[in-house]
Amino acid sequence: MPPKNSNAEPSSASNSGSKKRKDPPKSSSNSQIKPKGRNFKRVKYDARSILTGSPDGALKNGELDLESFLKSREFEIKALQDGMQKSKNSGTARAFQQVPRDLRRRTASHNVKRVPKRLQRRAAKEMKDDNTPTVNSRTRKPGTPRGRLRAETAKRLGILAAKKRATKEKKVGEVGIEARDPRPKIRKNALNDPPKPKSKFRKRQIHKTWLPTHLWHAKRATMTEPKNPLWRFAIPLTSTQKSYRPTHRASGGRGAVCWDMSYMSTIGLQGPEASLHKLLKAVGATEPGLWEGQGTKWREGKRSWSGWLTREVKDKSIVIGPSTVLWCPVQTVTASGEAAKKKPVQPRIFVRVHPAAFLEAWTELLRLSKLQRPIVHVEDLRFEIGSIEITGPSSTEALLSVLHPYDESEEHARTFQSLVGITNPGSLPSNSVLSFAIMDPRIRYPPRPVKLPKADDEEANFKLLELASSWPIDQSTGSSALFDRDARFKATRLPSQKALNRRKTLAKPGEYLSVLATDPRIPISLISSRPASSGSAQGIWTLLAPWKCILPIWYGLLHCPLSSGSNPRLGGLQELRQIHFEQGVPYFPTDFPGTAAGFQWELEERLKKKANWDKRPKGKRVEWDSLDLGAGRKGEIGRGWASDFERVVGISPLPATVTSTDTTQETEKPQQTVPKINTPVCHLPSKTFRTLLSSSEGELPPLNSVATVRITLITKGIAFPSARIYRLPNTPEHSSSDQSDPPITRCPPATTREQWLAFLPPPSNSKLPRNPKAKVAKHVGRIPLNTPLPQRVRLLAQSLLQDPPRQYSQYPSGKQEEDFPLVPDEEDLIGFVTTGEFNLAEGKGVAVGSVVVEKVLEGLRRDGKGKDGRLCIVRNSGEKMGRLARWEVV
């Protein structure tokens, strides 16, 4: 091919090819016609171009004409001001760029309705000027068979709706009585049906139930898959926005995070007080002082109790799951004649459990209730009681802005309104309960910001401290309307939004609506709790209300203006697990594989991880059988995608199938039993585990007992779920000396323990040598935190210049792998990590795991109960290198 002639003139073809758009045909006939179509683009005027005047007019015969010169400068100054104003108002920022940054998308939509209403007119004008093709959903023809089918279905539904509307209009003139929906039936000692959804949503809730706020969440959160619901509910998993760091800041720094926890199951108990005492004791409510003077406030409905429910099987206690027990407030007996004629109301109790353990707890409570004399009635209140949880420094502020007491003269209502300025619900008495009635939140919508006292107001701070210490509601009785079936039903008869809008039009501007006698009283209960791990962590408000009253409360909370300048954030299941993880609290059922619900979760996670592993090509996935652990050991211990407790306990692995433990909604078959799952391990409560660790003499638990621990990595790195947890290997002096067989090369060397202990940082009170060239300074591993800055710089420079240089790489390659200690053998494997990631609250890797109690106690007896006894080694599944860590009981 001959070389190109660089000096040649460019041809017309090359000129036309360099342009992105072709020039329109030039002719005299159509030169005056404005082109149409996509080829036309509006001529954009640069608003920043400034007109200037020529200075030649100010010079006449070499002399300066002052008047002309000032006029020309005046023109330029005005042009500058006009240019600044036009540049500010020009199209540098389009309407789609005026939305908040967290709502922007990489590609803007051509639908004007996608932007806020205040910007829709401007967006339509910009798109019209730019000749941008718009999308009209009414005139757009569907391009796929599925789209055509949906369009035909929508057309048919529209015709049916028009017929129904016409029939309803004909009956307007007829005289008749329009009846309300009847009160839903609540069966005793049987499961109840979920609320009947609307006809257009009924097919979507055949195998699951929507939360009261489902339609709100479906547009703003990632929901569970329609065919794979979680615990028979459609639950929001996480927000569609990036929410990991914002959730961390809102929960502990500024703001608040809200969750719709209506999927938590509520079981109602009603019967004589003595029978209720026996029933609760039989399911594990046996803490010391609970049934004595210390538990008086709990039995009067002023406190709630949180603990583990258990069931007895062949003289063996099996843990069901965590629960919250709330007694109905004891009402004072009046001396009126009507009250004397009424039959005394039996005590009532709410037992709230996780939906994963509902069926197991329901079956056990139903069995024990039939054994009591007099009998105790059990009610399924899952779809009667809804709940909302909110945490963060502004959680109390948000509740005060939305929840307005119906009767402000009640003691509980006055105490609630006096909580202005509380930034941590955990500072209040633990598990305290506020029970009162509120008005419909829509009456005072939108909520207004609460006037908070200044941070340096000593008088207001002293009042809050005095309120928290005295806590006046202990001398009063709260409302028991939430436990009353009739009161809950009356609260759900809310007026329509149209009726409220008509009342708002009659009210004066800036004034709230006046409360009418027909407005319902919504009974609620507020429970303040604090995490058991740390007393300084953020507490949580739990709001209990009737199921159908959750949605108006939710709208008010999420639109409440906070003093931090934002609104409460939406929280999903992942955000709830994140908050538990950062506070050091295990999450049920994920971190409790010793329970039936926790092991069910583990089986489902195994299937997901195995399916993801099978999807990856062979060149991009871990080959478990060829993993080299050093010292001649090949292959991963157990199944690499699972927390293989069967391998540690020493039983045959369970098949890779999942037996569903979800609560069924087909209540026509009440004779249901708990599905039998062969759980290889059983959970040991933390109090029992602490007792075993502190006392050398005691009754040992079963061999398959596991306990939940919190793991803090000493070295760098992150432990992921299914990571292996090892205890430190045995020392040479502890090894048996009567073995006549030669040492097996498959076992790791005995010096591994000393190499692992070398990773421990020096104590903070250790003194460093003043001379960095001294021999003692050469053996300093980590620089203590209290080292002065000049000495720290010298030590750092010395570590960089030493020969050979110190290796800082986490994943060494080549011959450097031999310098890292090998992980122990399978006999030192004690458990697995269930949750692990980088903890933003601590700034390092933290994990939560489960360990076999027998192997932990064996290692403590062998190594002693010193500081080295609670050290462990964590190795991620599929990796060779382990990391030194320390565990503690939670």
PDB file of C-alpha atoms in Angstrom, residues 622 624 627-629 636 718 720 811 823 875-883:
ATOM      1  CA  VAL A 622     -12.062 -21.609  44.259  1.00  0.00           C
ATOM      2  CA  TRP A 624     -11.871 -26.580  47.396  1.00  0.00           C
ATOM      3  CA  LEU A 627      -6.532 -25.747  48.411  1.00  0.00           C
ATOM      4  CA  ASP A 628      -3.023 -25.938  49.917  1.00  0.00           C
ATOM      5  CA  LEU A 629      -3.010 -25.361  53.694  1.00  0.00           C
ATOM      6  CA  GLU A 636     -10.729 -27.301  52.497  1.00  0.00           C
ATOM      7  CA  ILE A 718     -11.659  -8.951  57.400  1.00  0.00           C
ATOM      8  CA  PHE A 720     -16.229 -13.180  56.027  1.00  0.00           C
ATOM      9  CA  TYR A 811      -1.031 -11.576  50.937  1.00  0.00           C
ATOM     10  CA  VAL A 823      -2.982 -22.482  60.485  1.00  0.00           C
ATOM     11  CA  ARG A 875      -9.126 -18.168  58.251  1.00  0.00           C
ATOM     12  CA  ASN A 876     -11.501 -17.282  55.438  1.00  0.00           C
ATOM     13  CA  SER A 877     -12.891 -20.156  53.441  1.00  0.00           C
ATOM     14  CA  GLY A 878     -10.746 -20.856  50.396  1.00  0.00           C
ATOM     15  CA  GLU A 879      -7.680 -18.988  51.733  1.00  0.00           C
ATOM     16  CA  LYS A 880      -4.456 -20.259  53.223  1.00  0.00           C
ATOM     17  CA  MET A 881      -3.466 -17.437  55.548  1.00  0.00           C
ATOM     18  CA  GLY A 882      -5.061 -17.006  58.961  1.00  0.00           C
ATOM     19  CA  ARG A 883      -5.402 -13.948  61.166  1.00  0.00           C
TER      20      ARG A 883
END
